[in-house]
mmCIF file of C-alpha atoms in Angstrom:
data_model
loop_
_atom_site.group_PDB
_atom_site.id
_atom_site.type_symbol
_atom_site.label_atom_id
_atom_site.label_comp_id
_atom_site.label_asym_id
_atom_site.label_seq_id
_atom_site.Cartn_x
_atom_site.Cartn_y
_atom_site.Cartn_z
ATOM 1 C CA UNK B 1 119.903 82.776 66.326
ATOM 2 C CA UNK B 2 117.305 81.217 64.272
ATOM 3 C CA UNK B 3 118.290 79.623 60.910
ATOM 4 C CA UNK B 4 116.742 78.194 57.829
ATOM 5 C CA UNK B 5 118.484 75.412 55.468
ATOM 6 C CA UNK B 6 116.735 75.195 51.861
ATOM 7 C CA UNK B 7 117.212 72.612 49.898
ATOM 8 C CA UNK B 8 115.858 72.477 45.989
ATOM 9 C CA UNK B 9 115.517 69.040 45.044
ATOM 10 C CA UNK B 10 113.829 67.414 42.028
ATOM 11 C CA UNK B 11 114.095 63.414 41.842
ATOM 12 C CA UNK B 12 116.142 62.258 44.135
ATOM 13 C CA UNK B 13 114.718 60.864 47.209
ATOM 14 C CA UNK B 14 117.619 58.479 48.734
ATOM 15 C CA UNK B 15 120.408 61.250 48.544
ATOM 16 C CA UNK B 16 117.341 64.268 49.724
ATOM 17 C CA UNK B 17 117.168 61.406 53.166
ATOM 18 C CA UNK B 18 120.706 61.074 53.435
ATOM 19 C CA UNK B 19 120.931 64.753 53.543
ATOM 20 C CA UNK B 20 117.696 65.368 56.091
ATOM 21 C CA UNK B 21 119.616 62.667 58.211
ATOM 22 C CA UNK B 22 122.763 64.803 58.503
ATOM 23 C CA UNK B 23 120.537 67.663 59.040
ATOM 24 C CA UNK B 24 118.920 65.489 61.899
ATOM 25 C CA UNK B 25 122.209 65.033 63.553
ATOM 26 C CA UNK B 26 123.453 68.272 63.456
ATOM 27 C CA UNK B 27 124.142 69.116 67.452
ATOM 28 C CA UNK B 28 122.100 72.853 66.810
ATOM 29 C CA UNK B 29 119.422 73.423 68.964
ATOM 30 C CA UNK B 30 116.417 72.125 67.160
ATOM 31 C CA UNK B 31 114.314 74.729 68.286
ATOM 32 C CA UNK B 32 116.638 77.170 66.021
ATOM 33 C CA UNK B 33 116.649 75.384 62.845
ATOM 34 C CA UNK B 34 113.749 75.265 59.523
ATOM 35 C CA UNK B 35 114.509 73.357 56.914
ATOM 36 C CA UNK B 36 112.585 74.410 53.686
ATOM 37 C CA UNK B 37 112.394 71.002 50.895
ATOM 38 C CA UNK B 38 111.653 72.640 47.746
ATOM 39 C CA UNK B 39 110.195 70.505 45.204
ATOM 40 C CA UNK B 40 110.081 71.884 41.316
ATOM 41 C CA UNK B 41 107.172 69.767 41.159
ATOM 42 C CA UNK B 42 104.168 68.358 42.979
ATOM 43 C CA UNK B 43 104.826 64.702 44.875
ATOM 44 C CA UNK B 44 103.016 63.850 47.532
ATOM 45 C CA UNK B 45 103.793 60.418 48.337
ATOM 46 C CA UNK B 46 107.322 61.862 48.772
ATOM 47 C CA UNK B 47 105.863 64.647 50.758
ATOM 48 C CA UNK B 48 104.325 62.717 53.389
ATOM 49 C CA UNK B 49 107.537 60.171 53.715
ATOM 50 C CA UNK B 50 109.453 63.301 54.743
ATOM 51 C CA UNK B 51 106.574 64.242 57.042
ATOM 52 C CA UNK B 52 106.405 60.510 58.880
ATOM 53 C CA UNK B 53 110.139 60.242 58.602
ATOM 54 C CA UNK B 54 111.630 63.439 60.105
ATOM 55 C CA UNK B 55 108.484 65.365 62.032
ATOM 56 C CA UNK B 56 109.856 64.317 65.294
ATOM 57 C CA UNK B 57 113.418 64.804 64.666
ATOM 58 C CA UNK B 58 113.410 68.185 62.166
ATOM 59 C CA UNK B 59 110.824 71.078 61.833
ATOM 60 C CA UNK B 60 110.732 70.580 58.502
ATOM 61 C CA UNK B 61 108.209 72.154 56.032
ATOM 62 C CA UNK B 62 108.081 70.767 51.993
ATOM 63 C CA UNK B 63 106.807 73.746 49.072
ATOM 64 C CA UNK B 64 106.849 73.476 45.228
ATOM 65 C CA UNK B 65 108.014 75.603 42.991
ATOM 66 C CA UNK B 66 105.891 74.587 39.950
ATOM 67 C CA UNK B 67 108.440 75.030 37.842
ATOM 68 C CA UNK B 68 111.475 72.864 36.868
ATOM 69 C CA UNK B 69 115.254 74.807 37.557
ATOM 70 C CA UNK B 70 116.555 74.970 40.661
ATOM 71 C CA UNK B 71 116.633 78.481 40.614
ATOM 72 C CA UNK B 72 113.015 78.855 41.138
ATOM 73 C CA UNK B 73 112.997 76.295 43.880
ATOM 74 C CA UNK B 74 115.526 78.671 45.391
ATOM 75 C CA UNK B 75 113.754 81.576 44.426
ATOM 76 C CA UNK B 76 110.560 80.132 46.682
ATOM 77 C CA UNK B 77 113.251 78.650 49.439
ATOM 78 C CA UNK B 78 114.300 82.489 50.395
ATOM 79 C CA UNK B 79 110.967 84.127 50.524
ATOM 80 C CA UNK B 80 109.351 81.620 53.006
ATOM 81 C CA UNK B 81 112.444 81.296 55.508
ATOM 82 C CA UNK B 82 112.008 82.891 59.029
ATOM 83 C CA UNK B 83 115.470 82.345 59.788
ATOM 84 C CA UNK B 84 118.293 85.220 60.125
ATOM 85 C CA UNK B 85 120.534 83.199 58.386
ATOM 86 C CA UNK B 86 119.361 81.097 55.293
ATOM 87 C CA UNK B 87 121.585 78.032 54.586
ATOM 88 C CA UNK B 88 121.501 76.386 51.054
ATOM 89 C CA UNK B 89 121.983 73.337 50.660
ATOM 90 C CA UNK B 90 121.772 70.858 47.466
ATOM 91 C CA UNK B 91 120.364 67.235 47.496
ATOM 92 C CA UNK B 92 123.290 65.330 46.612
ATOM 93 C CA UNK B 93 125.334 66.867 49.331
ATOM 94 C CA UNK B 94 125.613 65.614 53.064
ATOM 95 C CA UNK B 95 126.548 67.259 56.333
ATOM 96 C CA UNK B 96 129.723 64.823 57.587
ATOM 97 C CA UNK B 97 130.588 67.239 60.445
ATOM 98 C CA UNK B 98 127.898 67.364 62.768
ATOM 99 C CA UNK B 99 128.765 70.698 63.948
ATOM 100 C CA UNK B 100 128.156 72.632 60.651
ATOM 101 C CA UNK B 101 125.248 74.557 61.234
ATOM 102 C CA UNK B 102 126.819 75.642 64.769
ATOM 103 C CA UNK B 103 129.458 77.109 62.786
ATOM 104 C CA UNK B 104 127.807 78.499 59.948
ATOM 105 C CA UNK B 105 126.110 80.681 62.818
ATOM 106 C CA UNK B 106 129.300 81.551 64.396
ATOM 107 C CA UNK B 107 130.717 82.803 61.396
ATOM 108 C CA UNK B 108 128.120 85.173 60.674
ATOM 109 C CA UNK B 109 128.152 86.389 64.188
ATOM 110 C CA UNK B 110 132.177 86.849 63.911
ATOM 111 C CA UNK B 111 131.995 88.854 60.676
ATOM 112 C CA UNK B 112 128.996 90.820 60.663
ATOM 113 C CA UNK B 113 129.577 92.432 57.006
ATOM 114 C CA UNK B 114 129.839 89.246 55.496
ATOM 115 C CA UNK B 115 126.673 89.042 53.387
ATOM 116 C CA UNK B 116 127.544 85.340 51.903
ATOM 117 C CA UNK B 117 129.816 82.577 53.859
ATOM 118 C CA UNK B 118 129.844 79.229 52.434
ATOM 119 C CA UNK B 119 133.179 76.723 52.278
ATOM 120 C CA UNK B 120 133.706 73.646 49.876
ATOM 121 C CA UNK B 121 133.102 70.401 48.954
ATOM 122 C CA UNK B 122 134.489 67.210 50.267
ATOM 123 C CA UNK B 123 134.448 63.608 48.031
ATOM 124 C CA UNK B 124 132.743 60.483 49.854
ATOM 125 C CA UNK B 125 135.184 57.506 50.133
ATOM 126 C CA UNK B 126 134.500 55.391 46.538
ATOM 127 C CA UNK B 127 134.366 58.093 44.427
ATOM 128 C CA UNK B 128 134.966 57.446 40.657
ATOM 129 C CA UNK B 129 137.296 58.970 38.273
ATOM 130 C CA UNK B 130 134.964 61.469 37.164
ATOM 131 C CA UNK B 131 133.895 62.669 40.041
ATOM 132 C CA UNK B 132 137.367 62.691 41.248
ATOM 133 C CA UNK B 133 138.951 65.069 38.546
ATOM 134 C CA UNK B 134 135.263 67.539 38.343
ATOM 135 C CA UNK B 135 135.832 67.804 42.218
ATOM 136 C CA UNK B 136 139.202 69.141 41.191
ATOM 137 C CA UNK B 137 138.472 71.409 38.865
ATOM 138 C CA UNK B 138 135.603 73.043 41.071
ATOM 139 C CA UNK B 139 137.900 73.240 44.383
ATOM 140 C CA UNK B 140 140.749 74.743 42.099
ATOM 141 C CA UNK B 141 137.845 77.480 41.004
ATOM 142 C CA UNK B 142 136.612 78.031 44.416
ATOM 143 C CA UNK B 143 140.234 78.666 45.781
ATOM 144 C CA UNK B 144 141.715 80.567 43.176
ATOM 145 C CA UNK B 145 138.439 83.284 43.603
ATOM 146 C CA UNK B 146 139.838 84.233 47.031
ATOM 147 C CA UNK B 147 141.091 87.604 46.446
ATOM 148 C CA UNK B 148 142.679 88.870 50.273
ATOM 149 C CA UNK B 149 141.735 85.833 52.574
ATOM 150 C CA UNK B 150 138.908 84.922 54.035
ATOM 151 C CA UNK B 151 137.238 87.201 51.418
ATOM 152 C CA UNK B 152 136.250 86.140 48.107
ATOM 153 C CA UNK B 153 134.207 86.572 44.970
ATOM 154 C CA UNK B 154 132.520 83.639 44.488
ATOM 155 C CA UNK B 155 131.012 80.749 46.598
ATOM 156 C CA UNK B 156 129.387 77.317 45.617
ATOM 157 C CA UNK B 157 125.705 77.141 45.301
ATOM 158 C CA UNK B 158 125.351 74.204 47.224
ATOM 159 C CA UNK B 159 127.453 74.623 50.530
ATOM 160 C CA UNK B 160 126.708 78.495 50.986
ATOM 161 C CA UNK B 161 125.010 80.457 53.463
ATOM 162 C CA UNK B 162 123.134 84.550 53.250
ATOM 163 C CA UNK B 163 122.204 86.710 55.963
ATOM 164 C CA UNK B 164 118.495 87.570 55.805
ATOM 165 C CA UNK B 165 118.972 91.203 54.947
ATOM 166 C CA UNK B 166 120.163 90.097 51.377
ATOM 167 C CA UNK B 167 116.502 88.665 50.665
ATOM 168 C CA UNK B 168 115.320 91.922 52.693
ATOM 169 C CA UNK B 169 117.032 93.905 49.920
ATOM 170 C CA UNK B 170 114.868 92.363 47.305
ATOM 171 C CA UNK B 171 118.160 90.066 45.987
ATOM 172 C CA UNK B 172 117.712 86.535 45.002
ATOM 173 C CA UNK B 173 118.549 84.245 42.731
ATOM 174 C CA UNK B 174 117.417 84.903 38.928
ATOM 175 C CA UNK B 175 114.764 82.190 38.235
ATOM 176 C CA UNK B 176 115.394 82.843 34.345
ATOM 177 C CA UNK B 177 118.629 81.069 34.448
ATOM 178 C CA UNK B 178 118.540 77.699 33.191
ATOM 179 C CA UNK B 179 121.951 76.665 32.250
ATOM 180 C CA UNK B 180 123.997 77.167 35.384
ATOM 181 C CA UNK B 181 125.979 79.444 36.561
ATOM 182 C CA UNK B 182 123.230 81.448 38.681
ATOM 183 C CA UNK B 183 125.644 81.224 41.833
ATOM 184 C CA UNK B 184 127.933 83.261 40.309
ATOM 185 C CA UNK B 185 125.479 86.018 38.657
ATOM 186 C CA UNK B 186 123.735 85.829 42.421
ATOM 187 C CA UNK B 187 127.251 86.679 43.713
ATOM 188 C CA UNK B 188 128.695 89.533 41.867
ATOM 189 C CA UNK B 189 125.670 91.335 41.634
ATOM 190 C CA UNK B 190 126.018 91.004 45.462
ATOM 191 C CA UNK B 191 129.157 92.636 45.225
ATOM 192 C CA UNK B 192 128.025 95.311 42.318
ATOM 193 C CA UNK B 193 125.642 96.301 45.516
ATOM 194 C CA UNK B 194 128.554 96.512 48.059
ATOM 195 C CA UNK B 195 128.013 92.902 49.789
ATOM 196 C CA UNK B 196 131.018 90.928 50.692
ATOM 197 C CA UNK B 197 131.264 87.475 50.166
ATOM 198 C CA UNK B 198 133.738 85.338 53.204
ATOM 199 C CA UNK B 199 134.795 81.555 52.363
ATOM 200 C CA UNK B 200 135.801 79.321 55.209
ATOM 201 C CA UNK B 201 137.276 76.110 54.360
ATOM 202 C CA UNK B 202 136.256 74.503 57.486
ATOM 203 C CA UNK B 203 132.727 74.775 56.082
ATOM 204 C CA UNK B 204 133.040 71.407 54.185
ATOM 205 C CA UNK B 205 129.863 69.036 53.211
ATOM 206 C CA UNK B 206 130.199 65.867 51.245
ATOM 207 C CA UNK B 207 128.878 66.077 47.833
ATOM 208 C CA UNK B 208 128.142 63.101 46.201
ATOM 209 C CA UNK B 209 128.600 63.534 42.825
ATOM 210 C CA UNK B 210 127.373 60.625 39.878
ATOM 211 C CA UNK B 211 128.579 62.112 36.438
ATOM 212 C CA UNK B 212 128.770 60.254 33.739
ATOM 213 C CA UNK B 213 131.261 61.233 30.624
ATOM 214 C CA UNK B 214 128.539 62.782 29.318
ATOM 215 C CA UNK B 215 127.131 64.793 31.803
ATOM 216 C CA UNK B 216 130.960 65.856 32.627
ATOM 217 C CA UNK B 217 131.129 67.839 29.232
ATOM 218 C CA UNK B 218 127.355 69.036 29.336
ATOM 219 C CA UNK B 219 128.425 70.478 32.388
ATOM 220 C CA UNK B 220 131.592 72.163 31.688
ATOM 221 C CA UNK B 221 129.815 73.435 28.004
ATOM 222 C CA UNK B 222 127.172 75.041 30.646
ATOM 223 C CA UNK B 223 129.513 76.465 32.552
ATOM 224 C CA UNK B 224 131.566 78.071 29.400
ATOM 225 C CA UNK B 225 127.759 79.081 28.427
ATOM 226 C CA UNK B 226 126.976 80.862 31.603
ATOM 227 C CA UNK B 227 130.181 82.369 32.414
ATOM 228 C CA UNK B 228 130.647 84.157 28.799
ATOM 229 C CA UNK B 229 126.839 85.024 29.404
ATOM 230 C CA UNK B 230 127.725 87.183 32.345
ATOM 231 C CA UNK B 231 130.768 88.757 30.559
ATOM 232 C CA UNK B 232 128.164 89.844 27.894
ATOM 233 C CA UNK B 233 126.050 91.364 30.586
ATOM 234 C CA UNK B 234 128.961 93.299 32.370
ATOM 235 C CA UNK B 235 128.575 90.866 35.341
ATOM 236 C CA UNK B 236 131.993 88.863 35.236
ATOM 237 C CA UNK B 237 135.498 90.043 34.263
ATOM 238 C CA UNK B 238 136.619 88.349 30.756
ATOM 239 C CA UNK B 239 139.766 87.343 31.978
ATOM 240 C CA UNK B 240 139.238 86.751 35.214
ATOM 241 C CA UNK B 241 141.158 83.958 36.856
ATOM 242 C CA UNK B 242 139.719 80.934 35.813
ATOM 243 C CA UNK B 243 140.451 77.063 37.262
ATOM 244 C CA UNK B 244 144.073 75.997 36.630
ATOM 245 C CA UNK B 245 143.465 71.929 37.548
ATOM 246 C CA UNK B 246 146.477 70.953 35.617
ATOM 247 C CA UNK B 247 148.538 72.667 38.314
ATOM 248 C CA UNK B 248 147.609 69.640 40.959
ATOM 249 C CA UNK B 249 150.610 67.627 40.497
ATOM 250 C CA UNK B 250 148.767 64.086 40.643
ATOM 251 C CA UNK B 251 147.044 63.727 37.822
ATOM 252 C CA UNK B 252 147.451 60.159 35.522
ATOM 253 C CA UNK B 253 147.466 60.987 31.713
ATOM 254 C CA UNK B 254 144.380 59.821 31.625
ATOM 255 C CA UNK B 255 143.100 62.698 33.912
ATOM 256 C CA UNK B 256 145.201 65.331 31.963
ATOM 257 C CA UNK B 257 143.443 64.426 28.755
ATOM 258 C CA UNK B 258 139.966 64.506 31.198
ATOM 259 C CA UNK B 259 141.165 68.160 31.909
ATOM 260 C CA UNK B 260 141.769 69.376 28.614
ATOM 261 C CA UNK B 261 138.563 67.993 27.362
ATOM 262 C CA UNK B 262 136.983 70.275 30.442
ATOM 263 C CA UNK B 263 138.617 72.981 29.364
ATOM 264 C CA UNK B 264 137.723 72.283 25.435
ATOM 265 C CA UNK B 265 134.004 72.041 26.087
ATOM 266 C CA UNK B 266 134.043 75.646 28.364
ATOM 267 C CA UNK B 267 135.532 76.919 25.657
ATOM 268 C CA UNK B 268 132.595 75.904 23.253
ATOM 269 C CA UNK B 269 130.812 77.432 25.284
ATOM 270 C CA UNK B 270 131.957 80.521 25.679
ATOM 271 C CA UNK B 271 132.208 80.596 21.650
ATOM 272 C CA UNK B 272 128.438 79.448 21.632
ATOM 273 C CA UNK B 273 127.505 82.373 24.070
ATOM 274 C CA UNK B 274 129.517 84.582 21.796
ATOM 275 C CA UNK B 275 127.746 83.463 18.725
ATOM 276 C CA UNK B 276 124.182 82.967 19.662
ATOM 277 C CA UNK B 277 124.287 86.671 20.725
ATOM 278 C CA UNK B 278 125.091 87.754 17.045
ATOM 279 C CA UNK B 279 121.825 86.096 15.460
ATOM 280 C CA UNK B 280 119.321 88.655 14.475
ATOM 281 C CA UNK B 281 116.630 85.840 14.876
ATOM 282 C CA UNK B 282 112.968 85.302 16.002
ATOM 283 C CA UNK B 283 113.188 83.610 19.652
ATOM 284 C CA UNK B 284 111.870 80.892 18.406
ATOM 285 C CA UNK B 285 114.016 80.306 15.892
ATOM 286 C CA UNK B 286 117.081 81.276 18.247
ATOM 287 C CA UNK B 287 116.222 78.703 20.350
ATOM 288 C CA UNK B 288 115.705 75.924 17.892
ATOM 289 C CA UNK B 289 119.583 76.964 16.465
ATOM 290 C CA UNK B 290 120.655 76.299 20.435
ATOM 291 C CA UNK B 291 119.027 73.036 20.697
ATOM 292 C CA UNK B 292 120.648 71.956 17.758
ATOM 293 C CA UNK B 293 123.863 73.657 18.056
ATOM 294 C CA UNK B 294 124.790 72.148 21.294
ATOM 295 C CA UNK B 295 123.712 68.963 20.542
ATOM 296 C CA UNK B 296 126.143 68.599 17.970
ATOM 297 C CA UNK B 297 129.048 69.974 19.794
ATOM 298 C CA UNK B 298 128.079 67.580 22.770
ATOM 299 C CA UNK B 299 128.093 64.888 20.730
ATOM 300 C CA UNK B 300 131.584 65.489 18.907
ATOM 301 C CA UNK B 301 132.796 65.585 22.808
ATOM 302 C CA UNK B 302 131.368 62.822 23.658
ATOM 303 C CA UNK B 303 133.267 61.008 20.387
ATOM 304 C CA UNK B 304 136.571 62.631 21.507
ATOM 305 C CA UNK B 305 135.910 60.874 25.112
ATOM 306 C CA UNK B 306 135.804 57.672 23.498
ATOM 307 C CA UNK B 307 139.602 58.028 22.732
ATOM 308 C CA UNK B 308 140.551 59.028 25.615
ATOM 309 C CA UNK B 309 142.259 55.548 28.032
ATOM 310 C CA UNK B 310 140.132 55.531 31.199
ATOM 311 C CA UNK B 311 139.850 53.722 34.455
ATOM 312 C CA UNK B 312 136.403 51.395 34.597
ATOM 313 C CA UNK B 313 134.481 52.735 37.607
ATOM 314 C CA UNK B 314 131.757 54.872 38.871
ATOM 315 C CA UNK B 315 130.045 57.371 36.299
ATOM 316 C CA UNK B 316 132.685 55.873 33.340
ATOM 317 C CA UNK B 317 129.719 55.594 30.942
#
């Protein structure tokens, strides 16, 4: 069976090789495998490293988008693939077990109605604090979506695999969606069509995560953002179960407070989602009132960080 990894990547060359390596390793037959690099934009020095560094090893073939989001990079990514199963993949993640893609196919092949199969991350040895308690939070998210084992309703966007009749169908990923979350809204209008959705857990990559404090609550805010977005369009269940990370029984105080600042900063987004929607506004002027509006309530965050004790380390800043 023939199969296609994409991989959307935008600026970061040392972690996009580290992930082509894995790829290179991988004990699949060669012969069977694509791997689509996506670029947003244009880079050809990069383009031709790729080419010198992996054309003997990989069948590798690098597009651009044109546009910056991922989702158009893995808009483009599903079109071009030849393979019967397309594998994405994001460029901070790297394939530790060198059997993946072997079974990634043998999963599809063992449940043939299984539109979607994808498993979850896995934390390289030195990660910091940050990444430490986010990893959490996702993997708490991810497990507490499994409705009647192995079937779920949603799946990471960066460890997840499709069979090619869902691009067939004319379903993809909505390029329009900048502020995260487009995973999810790929996923339940897969189920609103009948698709089902399997997670595995022995489908693990390594994802290396480098958050700072900042980019922790940015992230969280997004994901409050998107997933109150998709309520308002009918696409995702107001109270559906949510992450419950203070349920893992190690956490320091420190990581408790880390939590509830998570959970804060969804919240604020979900409010902003809520709020935005009301404005009877020009576009324009709509999105000028975002820019500003979540500035500010990143920045008070960011302030209530400050108070919070924390461990020196990797993405403290």
């Amino acid at each position: 069976m023939k199969i296609s990894v994409v991989i959307p990547t935008h600026g970061r060359r040392e972690s996009l090789f580290r992930l082509l390596r894995s790829i290179e390793l991988q004990t699949i037959k060669k012969s069977d495998l694509e791997v689509l690099v996506v670029f947003n934009l244009a880079d050809a020095k990069l383009k031709t490293e790729i080419h010198e560094r992996f054309r003997k090893g990989l069948n590798c073939t690098v597009l651009v988008s044109g546009k910056l989001g991922v989702n158009y990079a893995r808009h483009m990514g599903g079109n071009h693939a030849l393979g019967k199963v397309l594998v994405y993949l994001d460029d901070d993640c790297r394939l530790s077990d060198p059997h993946y893609l072997e079974t990634v196919i043998q999963l599809h092949k063992q449940h043939p109605v299984a539109a979607a199969i994808g498993g979850p991350y896995s934390l390289p040895a030195g990660a910091g604090p940050i990444e430490k308690v986010y990893h959490q939070i996702s993997l708490s998210w991810l497990e507490n979506s499994v409705f009647d084992a192995p079937w779920t309703r949603n799946l990471v966007g960066g460890n997840v695999s499709y069979k090619r009749f869902v691009f067939d169908r004319g379903l993809n990923f909505n390029s329009k969606i900048r502020f995260g979350g487009a995973e999810t809204d790929f996923h339940m209008r897969l189920q609103k069509h009948g698709l089902r959705l399997l997670y595995s857990p022995a489908l693990q990559v390594e994802h290396w995560l480098e958050m700072t404090r900042f980019q922790f609550i940015r992230k969280a805010f997004l994901q409050g953002l998107g997933f109150e977005t998709r309520v308002l369009k009918g696409l995702q269940i107001a109270n559906a179960t949510r992450q419950n990370p203070l349920s893992t029984p190690a956490w320091t105080e420190a990581e408790k407070k880390m939590v509830g600042l998570y959970d804060y900063a969804f919240q604020k987004g979900r409010l902003w989602a809520q709020n935005s929607r009301n404005k009877n506004s020009k576009r324009s002027n709509l999105r000028r009132f975002a820019s500003a509006s979540i500035r500010e309530d990143l920045q008070h965050l960011h302030q209530v960080w400050q108070r919070i004790p924390f461990l020196t380390g990797s993405g403290s800043k």
